[in-house]
Tab-separated table of C-alpha atoms and ligand atoms in Angstrom:
chain	number	residue	atom	x	y	z
A	1	UNK	CA	158.896	-155.213	110.993
A	2	UNK	CA	159.801	-153.446	107.730
A	3	UNK	CA	161.912	-155.351	105.205
A	4	UNK	CA	163.456	-153.972	102.025
A	5	UNK	CA	163.275	-156.703	99.361
A	6	UNK	CA	165.563	-156.625	96.318
A	7	UNK	CA	165.036	-158.798	93.225
A	8	UNK	CA	167.268	-159.010	90.139
A	9	UNK	CA	167.307	-162.706	89.226
A	10	UNK	CA	166.268	-162.257	85.591
A	11	UNK	CA	165.145	-159.203	83.623
A	12	UNK	CA	163.291	-157.153	86.240
A	13	UNK	CA	165.084	-154.758	88.580
A	14	UNK	CA	162.838	-154.531	91.611
A	15	UNK	CA	162.763	-153.245	95.183
A	16	UNK	CA	159.946	-152.968	97.708
A	17	UNK	CA	159.303	-152.265	101.360
A	18	UNK	CA	156.929	-154.695	103.060
A	19	UNK	CA	155.651	-154.565	106.618
A	20	UNK	CA	155.134	-157.769	108.622
A	21	UNK	CA	155.369	-160.030	105.580
A	22	UNK	CA	152.183	-158.808	103.934
A	23	UNK	CA	151.632	-155.050	103.831
A	24	UNK	CA	153.130	-153.546	100.686
A	25	UNK	CA	154.390	-150.063	101.537
A	26	UNK	CA	156.075	-149.656	98.148
A	27	UNK	CA	156.765	-151.821	95.124
A	28	UNK	CA	159.024	-150.567	92.325
A	29	UNK	CA	159.637	-152.757	89.278
A	30	UNK	CA	161.688	-151.696	86.274
A	31	UNK	CA	161.259	-154.216	83.503
A	32	UNK	CA	163.701	-154.794	80.677
A	33	UNK	CA	160.947	-156.269	78.500
A	34	UNK	CA	161.219	-153.462	75.949
A	35	UNK	CA	164.891	-154.225	75.425
A	36	UNK	CA	164.385	-157.975	75.045
A	37	UNK	CA	161.207	-157.798	72.973
A	38	UNK	CA	163.524	-156.794	70.127
A	39	UNK	CA	165.650	-159.919	70.543
A	40	UNK	CA	162.833	-162.345	71.374
A	41	UNK	CA	164.437	-163.357	74.686
A	42	UNK	CA	166.752	-162.346	77.504
A	43	UNK	CA	170.459	-161.761	76.835
A	44	UNK	CA	172.193	-162.334	80.195
A	45	UNK	CA	175.008	-159.784	79.798
A	46	UNK	CA	172.601	-157.070	78.691
A	47	UNK	CA	170.306	-157.890	81.632
A	48	UNK	CA	173.160	-157.533	84.139
A	49	UNK	CA	174.216	-154.181	82.712
A	50	UNK	CA	170.669	-152.879	82.803
A	51	UNK	CA	170.311	-153.937	86.458
A	52	UNK	CA	173.484	-152.046	87.275
A	53	UNK	CA	172.170	-148.869	85.683
A	54	UNK	CA	168.891	-148.725	87.567
A	55	UNK	CA	169.281	-150.653	90.808
A	56	UNK	CA	170.151	-147.720	93.074
A	57	UNK	CA	167.400	-145.415	91.734
A	58	UNK	CA	164.940	-148.308	92.092
A	59	UNK	CA	165.915	-148.891	95.738
A	60	UNK	CA	165.830	-145.180	96.525
A	61	UNK	CA	162.374	-144.863	94.990
A	62	UNK	CA	161.118	-147.855	96.976
A	63	UNK	CA	162.214	-146.155	100.214
A	64	UNK	CA	160.732	-142.832	99.158
A	65	UNK	CA	157.391	-144.367	98.086
A	66	UNK	CA	157.216	-146.180	101.429
A	67	UNK	CA	157.982	-142.898	103.215
A	68	UNK	CA	160.880	-144.641	104.928
A	69	UNK	CA	164.432	-143.658	105.732
A	70	UNK	CA	167.133	-146.255	106.368
A	71	UNK	CA	166.386	-145.923	110.087
A	72	UNK	CA	162.923	-147.395	109.496
A	73	UNK	CA	164.221	-150.501	107.722
A	74	UNK	CA	164.692	-153.542	109.983
A	75	UNK	CA	166.287	-155.900	107.446
A	76	UNK	CA	167.341	-156.288	103.822
A	77	UNK	CA	166.346	-159.331	101.771
A	78	UNK	CA	167.749	-160.244	98.377
A	79	UNK	CA	167.358	-163.038	95.808
A	80	UNK	CA	170.570	-165.081	95.743
A	81	UNK	CA	169.315	-168.124	93.799
A	82	UNK	CA	168.407	-169.360	91.226
A	83	UNK	CA	168.652	-167.096	88.185
A	84	UNK	CA	171.078	-165.532	85.739
A	85	UNK	CA	174.550	-165.324	87.225
A	86	UNK	CA	175.299	-161.709	86.272
A	87	UNK	CA	171.832	-160.538	87.282
A	88	UNK	CA	172.024	-162.249	90.691
A	89	UNK	CA	175.469	-160.721	91.240
A	90	UNK	CA	174.241	-157.156	90.788
A	91	UNK	CA	171.386	-157.604	93.275
A	92	UNK	CA	173.409	-159.426	95.914
A	93	UNK	CA	176.441	-157.122	95.699
A	94	UNK	CA	174.160	-154.118	96.111
A	95	UNK	CA	172.330	-155.698	99.058
A	96	UNK	CA	175.580	-156.758	100.731
A	97	UNK	CA	177.014	-153.263	100.402
A	98	UNK	CA	173.858	-151.621	101.756
A	99	UNK	CA	173.666	-154.080	104.661
A	100	UNK	CA	177.227	-153.256	105.668
A	101	UNK	CA	176.821	-149.528	105.098
A	102	UNK	CA	173.567	-149.204	107.069
A	103	UNK	CA	174.286	-152.003	109.539
A	104	UNK	CA	171.182	-154.055	108.712
A	105	UNK	CA	170.679	-157.822	108.958
A	106	UNK	CA	170.786	-159.422	105.496
A	107	UNK	CA	168.634	-162.366	104.343
A	108	UNK	CA	169.316	-164.361	101.178
A	109	UNK	CA	166.130	-165.738	99.639
A	110	UNK	CA	165.442	-168.468	97.068
A	111	UNK	CA	163.485	-167.056	94.121
A	112	UNK	CA	160.792	-169.754	94.070
A	113	UNK	CA	160.104	-169.248	97.777
A	114	UNK	CA	159.531	-165.592	96.991
A	115	UNK	CA	157.046	-166.435	94.224
A	116	UNK	CA	155.081	-168.618	96.654
A	117	UNK	CA	155.050	-165.858	99.283
A	118	UNK	CA	153.575	-163.399	96.765
A	119	UNK	CA	150.304	-165.009	97.874
A	120	UNK	CA	150.598	-163.482	101.334
A	121	UNK	CA	150.917	-159.942	100.031
A	122	UNK	CA	148.212	-157.313	100.196
A	123	UNK	CA	148.122	-153.667	99.302
A	124	UNK	CA	149.050	-151.487	102.242
A	125	UNK	CA	146.257	-151.982	104.787
A	126	UNK	CA	146.741	-148.489	106.107
A	127	UNK	CA	146.548	-146.792	102.738
A	128	UNK	CA	143.276	-145.205	101.769
A	129	UNK	CA	143.404	-146.254	98.130
A	130	UNK	CA	141.141	-149.281	98.673
A	131	UNK	CA	141.085	-151.747	95.780
A	132	UNK	CA	143.036	-154.812	96.647
A	133	UNK	CA	142.256	-154.650	100.346
A	134	UNK	CA	138.927	-156.375	99.921
A	135	UNK	CA	140.724	-159.584	99.041
A	136	UNK	CA	142.763	-159.673	102.165
A	137	UNK	CA	140.610	-161.802	104.435
A	138	UNK	CA	140.111	-164.511	101.879
A	139	UNK	CA	143.687	-164.488	100.721
A	140	UNK	CA	145.291	-164.757	104.116
A	141	UNK	CA	142.866	-167.368	105.337
A	142	UNK	CA	143.401	-169.464	102.283
A	143	UNK	CA	147.123	-169.043	102.077
A	144	UNK	CA	147.608	-169.813	105.727
A	145	UNK	CA	145.902	-173.173	105.560
A	146	UNK	CA	148.723	-175.704	105.833
A	147	UNK	CA	149.619	-178.106	104.494
A	148	UNK	CA	149.364	-176.358	101.173
A	149	UNK	CA	150.284	-177.145	97.603
A	150	UNK	CA	152.087	-174.520	95.544
A	151	UNK	CA	151.970	-174.625	91.743
A	152	UNK	CA	155.117	-172.740	90.755
A	153	UNK	CA	154.800	-171.832	87.079
A	154	UNK	CA	157.345	-169.358	85.808
A	155	UNK	CA	159.743	-168.714	82.966
A	156	UNK	CA	162.450	-170.877	84.514
A	157	UNK	CA	160.501	-173.408	86.617
A	158	UNK	CA	157.472	-175.650	86.700
A	159	UNK	CA	157.148	-177.365	90.051
A	160	UNK	CA	154.506	-178.556	92.454
A	161	UNK	CA	155.589	-177.996	96.033
A	162	UNK	CA	154.144	-179.516	99.193
A	163	UNK	CA	154.398	-177.103	102.099
A	164	UNK	CA	153.559	-178.558	105.537
A	165	UNK	CA	154.371	-175.257	107.261
A	166	UNK	CA	155.975	-171.893	106.639
A	167	UNK	CA	159.406	-172.032	105.060
A	168	UNK	CA	159.242	-175.800	104.561
A	169	UNK	CA	159.166	-176.984	100.946
A	170	UNK	CA	159.170	-180.422	99.362
A	171	UNK	CA	159.221	-180.802	95.577
A	172	UNK	CA	156.549	-183.329	94.576
A	173	UNK	CA	156.572	-182.606	90.846
A	174	UNK	CA	158.905	-180.917	88.387
A	175	UNK	CA	159.488	-180.537	84.665
A	176	UNK	CA	161.845	-182.886	82.871
A	177	UNK	CA	162.731	-180.251	80.287
A	178	UNK	CA	161.299	-176.804	79.478
A	179	UNK	CA	159.433	-174.670	82.001
A	180	UNK	CA	155.877	-173.721	81.109
A	181	UNK	CA	156.704	-170.003	80.752
A	182	UNK	CA	159.619	-170.896	78.494
A	183	UNK	CA	157.158	-172.925	76.409
A	184	UNK	CA	154.836	-169.902	76.100
A	185	UNK	CA	157.842	-167.817	75.035
A	186	UNK	CA	159.035	-170.358	72.432
A	187	UNK	CA	155.570	-170.944	70.974
A	188	UNK	CA	155.086	-167.164	70.737
A	189	UNK	CA	158.330	-166.966	68.766
A	190	UNK	CA	157.123	-169.631	66.306
A	191	UNK	CA	153.861	-167.700	65.854
A	192	UNK	CA	155.675	-164.364	65.428
A	193	UNK	CA	154.268	-162.918	68.663
A	194	UNK	CA	156.433	-160.642	70.836
A	195	UNK	CA	158.375	-161.582	73.989
A	196	UNK	CA	157.300	-162.318	76.672
A	197	UNK	CA	155.117	-164.983	75.142
A	198	UNK	CA	152.590	-165.390	77.974
A	199	UNK	CA	150.768	-162.071	77.614
A	200	UNK	CA	151.117	-161.949	73.828
A	201	UNK	CA	149.717	-165.466	73.377
A	202	UNK	CA	146.783	-164.609	75.664
A	203	UNK	CA	146.096	-161.466	73.677
A	204	UNK	CA	146.189	-163.281	70.317
A	205	UNK	CA	144.125	-166.173	71.720
A	206	UNK	CA	141.190	-163.855	72.465
A	207	UNK	CA	140.195	-164.016	68.782
A	208	UNK	CA	141.050	-167.672	68.360
A	209	UNK	CA	139.277	-171.023	68.281
A	210	UNK	CA	140.751	-173.172	71.045
A	211	UNK	CA	139.467	-176.370	69.417
A	212	UNK	CA	140.847	-175.783	65.941
A	213	UNK	CA	144.149	-177.609	66.458
A	214	UNK	CA	144.447	-180.682	68.579
A	215	UNK	CA	147.688	-180.685	70.567
A	216	UNK	CA	148.671	-183.785	72.552
A	217	UNK	CA	149.074	-183.919	76.324
A	218	UNK	CA	152.495	-185.369	77.133
A	219	UNK	CA	152.394	-188.616	79.054
A	220	UNK	CA	154.587	-187.934	82.051
A	221	UNK	CA	154.637	-190.046	85.179
A	222	UNK	CA	153.301	-188.858	88.524
A	223	UNK	CA	153.268	-185.141	89.141
A	224	UNK	CA	156.070	-184.363	86.717
A	225	UNK	CA	155.784	-182.291	83.566
A	226	UNK	CA	157.302	-182.042	80.115
A	227	UNK	CA	156.757	-179.034	77.882
A	228	UNK	CA	159.363	-179.399	75.155
A	229	UNK	CA	157.124	-181.915	73.333
A	230	UNK	CA	154.219	-179.460	73.382
A	231	UNK	CA	156.392	-176.782	71.796
A	232	UNK	CA	157.466	-179.242	69.081
A	233	UNK	CA	153.838	-180.325	68.588
A	234	UNK	CA	152.927	-176.693	67.854
A	235	UNK	CA	155.857	-176.428	65.445
A	236	UNK	CA	154.795	-179.580	63.564
A	237	UNK	CA	151.138	-178.538	63.528
A	238	UNK	CA	152.060	-175.162	62.034
A	239	UNK	CA	154.225	-176.806	59.374
A	240	UNK	CA	151.413	-179.232	58.570
A	241	UNK	CA	148.803	-176.469	58.416
A	242	UNK	CA	150.998	-174.581	55.955
A	243	UNK	CA	151.829	-177.752	53.979
A	244	UNK	CA	155.516	-177.115	54.558
A	245	UNK	CA	158.108	-179.848	55.291
A	246	UNK	CA	159.404	-180.422	58.824
A	247	UNK	CA	162.759	-179.145	57.617
A	248	UNK	CA	161.250	-175.694	57.033
A	249	UNK	CA	162.952	-173.253	59.470
A	250	UNK	CA	160.780	-172.354	62.452
A	251	UNK	CA	161.737	-168.657	62.324
A	252	UNK	CA	160.176	-168.305	58.878
A	253	UNK	CA	156.795	-169.876	59.625
A	254	UNK	CA	155.340	-166.642	60.989
A	255	UNK	CA	155.660	-165.102	57.529
A	256	UNK	CA	153.177	-167.631	56.140
A	257	UNK	CA	150.547	-167.605	58.908
A	258	UNK	CA	147.344	-165.558	58.676
A	259	UNK	CA	146.195	-163.553	61.717
A	260	UNK	CA	143.351	-166.055	62.219
A	261	UNK	CA	145.716	-169.021	62.126
A	262	UNK	CA	147.964	-167.314	64.704
A	263	UNK	CA	144.952	-166.659	66.932
A	264	UNK	CA	143.720	-170.262	66.603
A	265	UNK	CA	147.159	-171.699	67.355
A	266	UNK	CA	147.546	-169.350	70.330
A	267	UNK	CA	144.136	-170.370	71.737
A	268	UNK	CA	144.669	-174.096	71.127
A	269	UNK	CA	148.111	-173.968	72.742
A	270	UNK	CA	146.979	-171.910	75.722
A	271	UNK	CA	144.037	-174.240	76.369
A	272	UNK	CA	146.290	-177.308	76.203
A	273	UNK	CA	148.875	-175.790	78.563
A	274	UNK	CA	146.182	-174.836	81.090
A	275	UNK	CA	144.527	-178.275	80.863
A	276	UNK	CA	147.865	-179.968	81.538
A	277	UNK	CA	148.411	-177.831	84.650
A	278	UNK	CA	144.945	-178.511	86.026
A	279	UNK	CA	145.212	-182.240	85.352
A	280	UNK	CA	148.387	-182.350	87.414
A	281	UNK	CA	146.865	-180.197	90.128
A	282	UNK	CA	143.955	-182.624	90.459
A	283	UNK	CA	146.394	-185.505	90.633
A	284	UNK	CA	148.439	-183.698	93.284
A	285	UNK	CA	145.295	-183.213	95.386
A	286	UNK	CA	144.487	-186.884	94.947
A	287	UNK	CA	147.934	-187.901	96.175
A	288	UNK	CA	147.930	-185.319	98.982
A	289	UNK	CA	144.362	-185.252	100.299
A	290	UNK	CA	145.575	-183.619	103.511
A	291	UNK	CA	146.392	-180.398	101.630
A	292	UNK	CA	144.159	-177.581	102.792
A	293	UNK	CA	144.868	-174.968	100.162
A	294	UNK	CA	146.513	-174.339	96.828
A	295	UNK	CA	148.497	-171.306	95.783
A	296	UNK	CA	149.642	-170.508	92.259
A	297	UNK	CA	152.969	-168.714	91.903
A	298	UNK	CA	155.238	-167.317	89.197
A	299	UNK	CA	154.728	-165.302	86.019
A	300	UNK	CA	152.378	-167.785	84.325
A	301	UNK	CA	149.911	-167.590	87.231
A	302	UNK	CA	148.877	-164.181	85.814
A	303	UNK	CA	147.267	-166.112	82.949
A	304	UNK	CA	143.568	-165.257	82.811
A	305	UNK	CA	142.513	-168.464	81.085
A	306	UNK	CA	144.210	-170.416	83.867
A	307	UNK	CA	142.467	-168.346	86.531
A	308	UNK	CA	139.068	-168.758	84.855
A	309	UNK	CA	139.572	-172.483	84.219
A	310	UNK	CA	140.634	-173.045	87.824
A	311	UNK	CA	137.518	-171.245	89.001
A	312	UNK	CA	135.337	-173.309	86.696
A	313	UNK	CA	136.869	-176.642	87.641
A	314	UNK	CA	136.535	-175.918	91.309
A	315	UNK	CA	133.032	-174.482	91.152
A	316	UNK	CA	131.754	-177.271	88.884
A	317	UNK	CA	133.008	-179.808	91.371
A	318	UNK	CA	131.120	-177.861	93.981
A	319	UNK	CA	127.881	-177.732	92.006
A	320	UNK	CA	128.105	-181.434	91.297
A	321	UNK	CA	128.603	-182.172	94.959
A	322	UNK	CA	125.839	-179.813	96.073
A	323	UNK	CA	123.399	-181.541	93.709
A	324	UNK	CA	124.112	-184.867	95.357
A	325	UNK	CA	123.895	-183.579	98.889
A	326	UNK	CA	120.925	-184.528	101.004
A	327	UNK	CA	120.521	-183.108	104.449
A	328	UNK	CA	123.646	-181.773	106.029
A	329	UNK	CA	126.151	-181.156	103.220
A	330	UNK	CA	129.023	-182.030	105.490
A	331	UNK	CA	127.797	-185.600	106.000
A	332	UNK	CA	127.996	-186.162	102.239
A	333	UNK	CA	131.738	-185.921	102.331
A	334	UNK	CA	132.085	-188.376	105.108
A	335	UNK	CA	129.930	-190.874	103.191
A	336	UNK	CA	132.237	-193.610	101.968
A	337	UNK	CA	129.595	-194.792	99.481
A	338	UNK	CA	129.871	-191.583	97.452
A	339	UNK	CA	131.302	-192.149	94.014
A	340	UNK	CA	133.345	-188.957	94.172
A	341	UNK	CA	137.055	-189.462	93.707
A	342	UNK	CA	139.484	-188.362	96.377
A	343	UNK	CA	140.254	-184.978	94.778
A	344	UNK	CA	136.600	-184.293	94.165
A	345	UNK	CA	135.753	-185.038	97.779
A	346	UNK	CA	138.595	-182.848	98.800
A	347	UNK	CA	137.516	-179.994	96.559
A	348	UNK	CA	133.902	-180.325	97.583
A	349	UNK	CA	134.789	-180.266	101.215
A	350	UNK	CA	136.933	-177.225	100.890
A	351	UNK	CA	134.552	-175.346	98.670
A	352	UNK	CA	131.936	-175.394	101.348
A	353	UNK	CA	134.264	-173.393	103.518
A	354	UNK	CA	136.607	-170.530	102.855
A	355	UNK	CA	138.293	-169.952	99.507
A	356	UNK	CA	140.745	-172.670	98.754
A	357	UNK	CA	142.742	-171.506	95.781
A	358	UNK	CA	144.814	-168.331	95.786
A	359	UNK	CA	146.494	-166.493	92.955
A	360	UNK	CA	148.841	-163.580	93.619
A	361	UNK	CA	147.140	-160.216	93.334
A	362	UNK	CA	147.390	-158.548	89.911
A	363	UNK	CA	150.929	-157.342	89.273
A	364	UNK	CA	152.495	-159.686	91.837
A	365	UNK	CA	152.755	-162.889	89.765
A	366	UNK	CA	155.874	-161.746	87.954
A	367	UNK	CA	159.197	-160.861	89.541
A	368	UNK	CA	159.053	-158.149	92.229
A	369	UNK	CA	160.821	-157.134	95.426
A	370	UNK	CA	157.736	-157.354	97.663
A	371	UNK	CA	157.586	-161.145	97.452
A	372	UNK	CA	161.280	-161.326	98.429
A	373	UNK	CA	160.575	-159.267	101.545
A	374	UNK	CA	157.529	-161.426	102.399
A	375	UNK	CA	159.538	-164.646	102.053
A	376	UNK	CA	162.312	-163.242	104.248
A	377	UNK	CA	159.774	-162.283	106.922
A	378	UNK	CA	158.608	-165.905	107.193
A	379	UNK	CA	162.213	-167.122	107.194
A	380	UNK	CA	162.877	-164.850	110.159
A	381	UNK	CA	159.695	-166.123	111.862
A	382	UNK	CA	160.925	-169.676	111.288
A	383	UNK	CA	164.183	-168.937	113.064
A	384	UNK	CA	166.477	-168.443	110.067
A	385	UNK	CA	169.515	-166.356	110.998
A	386	UNK	CA	170.826	-163.476	108.883
A	387	UNK	CA	173.586	-164.185	106.451
A	388	UNK	CA	177.093	-162.681	106.600
A	389	UNK	CA	177.152	-159.768	104.140
A	390	UNK	CA	180.874	-160.306	103.588
A	391	UNK	CA	180.309	-163.912	102.508
A	392	UNK	CA	176.937	-164.128	100.775
A	393	UNK	CA	177.200	-166.248	97.644
A	394	UNK	CA	174.954	-166.696	94.621
A	395	UNK	CA	173.627	-170.030	93.313
A	396	UNK	CA	172.297	-169.805	89.748
A	397	UNK	CA	170.824	-173.322	89.763
A	398	UNK	CA	170.171	-174.478	93.327
A	399	UNK	CA	166.939	-176.306	94.301
A	400	UNK	CA	164.380	-174.894	96.750
A	401	UNK	CA	164.909	-177.956	98.964
A	402	UNK	CA	168.542	-177.023	99.750
B	501	KG4	O1	158.062	-165.530	87.273
B	501	KG4	P1	158.539	-164.771	86.092
B	501	KG4	O2	158.218	-163.309	86.009
B	501	KG4	O3	160.070	-164.929	85.909
B	501	KG4	C1	160.741	-166.126	86.215
B	501	KG4	O4	161.047	-166.351	87.397
B	501	KG4	O5	160.895	-166.919	85.267
B	501	KG4	O6	157.905	-165.518	84.823
B	501	KG4	C2	158.122	-165.084	83.525
B	501	KG4	C3	157.318	-165.981	82.596
B	501	KG4	C4	157.557	-165.712	81.120
B	501	KG4	O7	157.862	-166.931	80.491
B	501	KG4	C5	156.231	-165.156	80.628
B	501	KG4	O8	155.951	-165.478	79.278
B	501	KG4	C6	155.254	-165.789	81.568
B	501	KG4	O9	155.898	-165.809	82.819
B	501	KG4	N1	154.004	-165.053	81.681
B	501	KG4	C7	152.803	-165.553	81.340
B	501	KG4	C8	151.868	-164.505	81.539
B	501	KG4	N2	152.535	-163.411	82.004
B	501	KG4	C9	153.846	-163.765	82.089
B	501	KG4	N3	152.455	-166.751	80.872
B	501	KG4	C10	151.158	-166.976	80.587
B	501	KG4	N4	150.209	-166.027	80.724
B	501	KG4	C11	150.511	-164.778	81.194
B	501	KG4	N5	149.565	-163.862	81.320
B	502	ZN	ZN1	160.380	-165.308	88.768
């Protein structure tokens, strides 16, 4: 089954053709980053206009790259929630029109679902270009192990989802205020680094000392998050470092910081943000020991420090467990006398088997049309019926549980 996925919820205009929920036949993304780098953030009206200008060429290119005509397309999927109102409107109106024009079933997909389903995607199996294919076995095995936990970390959301089966999501943790990606973007602005903040903070952090500035971990109950305090902590730490009063305007601080100070703040912030995420992930595994795998989703999951730290945490747990194992490793985990905590036992157990943690393949963490098509495929598999193209609505703020 070939699905055309269309994504315009924020500042990327994207379309892709995906076969059977995993095989990427084409993936076209036109980013508006260059426009918004100048402003330091997204301007909704400008985003909507830019979508309008490029959406049809983007869709046409996605069909051409996939070597498909409209006859080959079995369904159209589009992001209808959540996101910027004007941006969502352009994508959904285009998809509705095309569905009517070409007589195709239309599926409306929640954006966070799509991010999660980016973990099922692989480069076209039938292509000869190689590369990403080698990951396929591990990725699909891992991502198919239900129940799974999804760490959704994007510019607009920070949530931990419990997924007992395909297309079934329960929010078990969420942010009380800013999303983690938003926090990266705001901290980057304070440090005078370009938008989007995630990649520019990572780049600056390469030359920085992650231990130079101590930033507090917010005390938030359960699996919930708060990132606005972390942003303010960076602001105060910068003011203190520069011996400036807290009334000093944040937009001017960058003019007083040396390149080394920027690098050290970037590294200290990035380390703190990653530590907070991993702390909550461990807690989530403790509270949900039945979870068989973890997938990261959303723009921030492209973060290399996060990927390395996750690897380290999980492999250190493994080494620790292996050192304590006598005889059959499996019996160790059944041993109630072991001092290992629930998440450690869980991690140890899983690490003896197939890969447990999945990140989207490079280039698929951020917004794209392929993940929309993959999510729609599993909706169809779960019995979801197509939506009426004459009635499809948009929901800028609706939860994934609705
Ligand atoms: O998922 P996404 O593309 O759009 C939303 O649905 O929000 O996420 C965008 C966010 C931005 O805040 C951006 O700064 C962040 O993802 N981001 C990163 C990285 N790449 C993008 N954050 C940390 N490290 C990165 N490498
Ligand atoms: Zn997104």
